[in-house]
Short mmCIF file of C-alpha atoms in Angstrom, two decimals:
data_model
loop_
_atom_site.label_atom_id
_atom_site.label_comp_id
_atom_site.label_asym_id
_atom_site.label_seq_id
_atom_site.Cartn_x
_atom_site.Cartn_y
_atom_site.Cartn_z
CA MET A 1 -17.60 -126.69 85.30
CA ALA A 2 -17.24 -127.75 81.63
CA LEU A 3 -15.02 -125.65 79.40
CA SER A 4 -16.88 -124.08 76.56
CA LYS A 5 -15.88 -125.19 73.10
CA GLU A 6 -13.92 -122.73 71.06
CA LYS A 7 -16.04 -120.77 68.46
CA ASN A 8 -15.00 -119.69 65.03
CA ILE A 9 -15.83 -116.11 64.37
CA GLY A 10 -15.54 -114.27 61.17
CA ILE A 11 -15.04 -110.51 60.77
CA PHE A 12 -16.04 -109.09 57.36
CA GLY A 13 -15.62 -105.39 57.42
CA GLY A 14 -15.99 -102.76 54.81
CA SER A 15 -17.76 -99.57 53.77
CA PHE A 16 -20.18 -101.71 51.83
CA ASP A 17 -20.97 -98.79 49.57
CA PRO A 18 -23.37 -100.24 48.62
CA PRO A 19 -23.63 -103.91 49.91
CA HIS A 20 -24.55 -106.40 47.21
CA LYS A 21 -25.15 -110.04 46.57
CA GLY A 22 -21.50 -110.56 45.95
CA HIS A 23 -20.70 -109.58 49.49
CA LEU A 24 -23.40 -112.02 50.69
CA ILE A 25 -22.05 -114.86 48.53
CA ILE A 26 -18.60 -114.33 49.98
CA ALA A 27 -19.93 -114.36 53.60
CA GLN A 28 -21.97 -117.54 52.94
CA GLN A 29 -18.93 -119.33 51.31
CA VAL A 30 -16.61 -118.34 54.12
CA ILE A 31 -19.15 -119.44 56.84
CA LYS A 32 -19.45 -122.82 55.18
CA LYS A 33 -15.80 -123.43 54.24
CA ILE A 34 -14.33 -122.23 57.55
CA LYS A 35 -17.24 -123.59 59.63
CA LEU A 36 -17.91 -120.23 61.30
CA ASN A 37 -20.22 -120.11 64.29
CA LYS A 38 -21.00 -116.50 63.45
CA LEU A 39 -19.85 -113.60 61.26
CA PHE A 40 -19.71 -110.04 62.13
CA TRP A 41 -20.57 -107.94 59.04
CA LEU A 42 -18.88 -104.65 60.20
CA VAL A 43 -20.06 -101.56 58.29
CA ALA A 44 -17.40 -98.77 58.44
CA LYS A 45 -18.28 -95.06 58.38
CA LYS A 46 -15.73 -94.76 55.60
CA ASN A 47 -12.91 -96.59 53.89
CA PRO A 48 -9.60 -94.96 55.12
CA PHE A 49 -8.11 -95.47 51.64
CA LYS A 50 -10.95 -93.64 49.75
CA LYS A 51 -12.02 -90.02 49.82
CA ARG A 52 -15.73 -90.52 50.58
CA THR A 53 -18.64 -92.79 50.63
CA HIS A 54 -21.53 -92.35 48.16
CA PHE A 55 -24.30 -93.82 50.38
CA SER A 56 -24.96 -92.62 53.94
CA LEU A 57 -24.01 -94.84 56.81
CA ILE A 58 -27.66 -95.19 57.75
CA LYS A 59 -28.53 -96.28 54.15
CA ARG A 60 -25.59 -98.77 54.10
CA MET A 61 -26.64 -100.24 57.42
CA LYS A 62 -30.26 -100.77 56.28
CA LEU A 63 -29.20 -102.29 52.94
CA SER A 64 -26.68 -104.61 54.71
CA LYS A 65 -29.35 -105.72 57.20
CA ASN A 66 -31.96 -106.26 54.48
CA LEU A 67 -29.41 -108.25 52.41
CA VAL A 68 -28.49 -110.69 55.22
CA LYS A 69 -31.96 -110.88 56.93
CA ASN A 70 -32.37 -114.62 56.29
CA GLU A 71 -28.82 -115.47 57.43
CA ARG A 72 -28.91 -116.47 61.09
CA LYS A 73 -25.07 -116.57 61.56
CA ILE A 74 -24.49 -113.02 60.20
CA ILE A 75 -24.64 -110.07 62.61
CA VAL A 76 -24.55 -106.59 60.99
CA LYS A 77 -22.81 -104.07 63.30
CA PHE A 78 -21.36 -100.55 63.28
CA LEU A 79 -18.77 -100.37 66.01
CA ASP A 80 -16.99 -97.07 65.22
CA ASN A 81 -19.00 -95.03 67.77
CA GLN A 82 -18.72 -97.69 70.57
CA ILE A 83 -14.85 -98.04 70.23
CA LYS A 84 -14.28 -94.45 69.10
CA SER A 85 -12.31 -95.85 66.03
CA SER A 86 -12.82 -97.28 62.55
CA ARG A 87 -9.53 -99.07 62.58
CA THR A 88 -9.66 -102.82 61.87
CA ILE A 89 -7.29 -103.60 64.73
CA ASN A 90 -9.61 -101.77 67.21
CA ASN A 91 -12.64 -103.66 65.88
CA ILE A 92 -10.87 -106.97 66.33
CA MET A 93 -9.75 -106.14 69.80
CA TYR A 94 -13.23 -105.16 70.85
CA LEU A 95 -14.72 -108.38 69.41
CA ILE A 96 -12.00 -110.58 71.09
CA LYS A 97 -12.86 -108.94 74.42
CA LYS A 98 -16.56 -109.56 73.92
CA ASN A 99 -16.18 -113.13 72.59
CA LYS A 100 -13.94 -115.16 74.82
CA ASN A 101 -12.86 -118.71 73.83
CA SER A 102 -13.08 -117.77 70.18
CA LYS A 103 -10.90 -118.07 67.10
CA PHE A 104 -11.06 -115.01 64.84
CA PHE A 105 -10.96 -114.97 61.05
CA LEU A 106 -10.49 -111.72 59.17
CA ILE A 107 -12.16 -111.90 55.62
CA ILE A 108 -10.51 -109.70 52.96
CA GLY A 109 -10.43 -109.62 49.24
CA SER A 110 -7.12 -110.38 47.34
CA ASP A 111 -7.24 -106.67 46.29
CA ASN A 112 -6.89 -105.70 49.94
CA LEU A 113 -4.12 -108.18 50.61
CA ILE A 114 -1.82 -106.36 48.11
CA ASN A 115 -1.75 -103.20 50.43
CA PHE A 116 -2.42 -104.98 53.77
CA HIS A 117 1.07 -103.92 54.97
CA LYS A 118 -0.22 -100.37 54.90
CA TRP A 119 -2.98 -101.12 57.54
CA LYS A 120 -2.59 -99.90 61.03
CA SER A 121 -1.12 -102.68 63.22
CA TRP A 122 -1.14 -105.21 60.42
CA LYS A 123 1.45 -107.43 62.08
CA LYS A 124 -0.69 -107.63 65.28
CA ILE A 125 -3.79 -108.36 63.14
CA ILE A 126 -2.15 -111.39 61.54
CA LYS A 127 -0.93 -112.59 65.04
CA ILE A 128 -4.46 -112.54 66.53
CA THR A 129 -6.42 -113.64 63.52
CA THR A 130 -6.23 -115.94 60.46
CA LEU A 131 -6.66 -114.01 57.25
CA VAL A 132 -9.24 -115.42 54.89
CA VAL A 133 -8.58 -114.18 51.43
CA TYR A 134 -11.23 -114.48 48.65
CA PRO A 135 -10.40 -113.94 44.96
CA ARG A 136 -11.14 -110.72 43.22
CA ASN A 137 -10.83 -110.28 39.52
CA LYS A 138 -7.37 -109.39 38.30
CA PHE A 139 -5.84 -109.25 41.83
CA GLU A 140 -5.27 -112.90 42.77
CA ASN A 141 -1.71 -113.45 41.29
CA ARG A 142 -0.60 -109.96 42.44
CA ALA A 143 -1.88 -110.77 46.02
CA LYS A 144 -0.03 -114.03 46.24
CA ARG A 145 3.18 -112.24 45.34
CA SER A 146 2.63 -109.28 47.62
CA ILE A 147 4.80 -108.25 50.54
CA ILE A 148 2.27 -109.42 53.06
CA SER A 149 1.91 -112.94 51.35
CA ARG A 150 5.71 -113.45 51.61
CA TYR A 151 5.57 -112.45 55.31
CA LEU A 152 2.70 -114.83 56.28
CA SER A 153 3.02 -118.41 57.12
CA ASN A 154 0.51 -120.92 55.81
CA LYS A 155 -1.23 -121.11 59.16
CA ASN A 156 -1.97 -117.33 59.17
CA VAL A 157 -3.72 -117.21 55.74
CA ILE A 158 -6.35 -119.18 53.91
CA PHE A 159 -6.93 -118.50 50.27
CA ILE A 160 -10.52 -119.33 49.50
CA LYS A 161 -10.97 -121.15 46.23
CA SER A 162 -14.28 -120.09 44.58
CA LYS A 163 -15.66 -118.69 41.38
CA LYS A 164 -14.79 -114.98 41.05
CA ILE A 165 -17.90 -112.89 41.60
CA ASP A 166 -18.19 -110.32 38.98
CA ILE A 167 -20.16 -107.59 40.99
CA SER A 168 -18.55 -104.53 42.40
CA SER A 169 -19.86 -101.68 44.47
CA SER A 170 -18.33 -99.10 42.07
CA LYS A 171 -20.14 -100.55 39.15
CA LEU A 172 -23.35 -100.58 41.10
CA ARG A 173 -22.76 -96.95 42.13
CA LYS A 174 -22.20 -95.96 38.57
CA ASN A 175 -25.42 -97.67 37.26
CA TYR A 176 -27.38 -96.22 40.24
CA LEU A 177 -26.13 -92.63 39.49
CA LYS A 178 -27.09 -93.07 35.80
CA LEU A 179 -30.59 -94.04 36.88
CA VAL A 180 -31.12 -91.16 39.25
CA SER A 181 -29.58 -88.48 37.16
#
């Protein structure tokens, strides 16, 4: 029996409130640069560091699926109900169990790297995945000096070099709310 070749799998999680072209560009760039076989776009019920979401989970799932409909390597999922948790570590463990012989890459923005040490089981996350950090305006230098950056070895983190994408979900929400009010 031939051994199956290891696959590279990306995990791109967030509340995606709402998802936008910037998220898609990030996913596309990481797929290309890291040579991912597939990327799980995981929509969370809510961000544990924010009070609420503005769009319903159903709406965010629909918008995400529509945004990536032409991307054969991107799979939109909501795992919170299946695994009874919205924690990143639990999502990763579930995907590892379902995808044997795979190497996992957790995709986060440089803004999230700054507070990554506050995430549940962050030390375990960096043992079982490679962090892929994409630049976010005003956060890149702070991220590289953050507690977690000093803790990581070069093999545990990849800083993606790309143009900063000047689109944010919060700006989109504000514009949307102006239109509908």
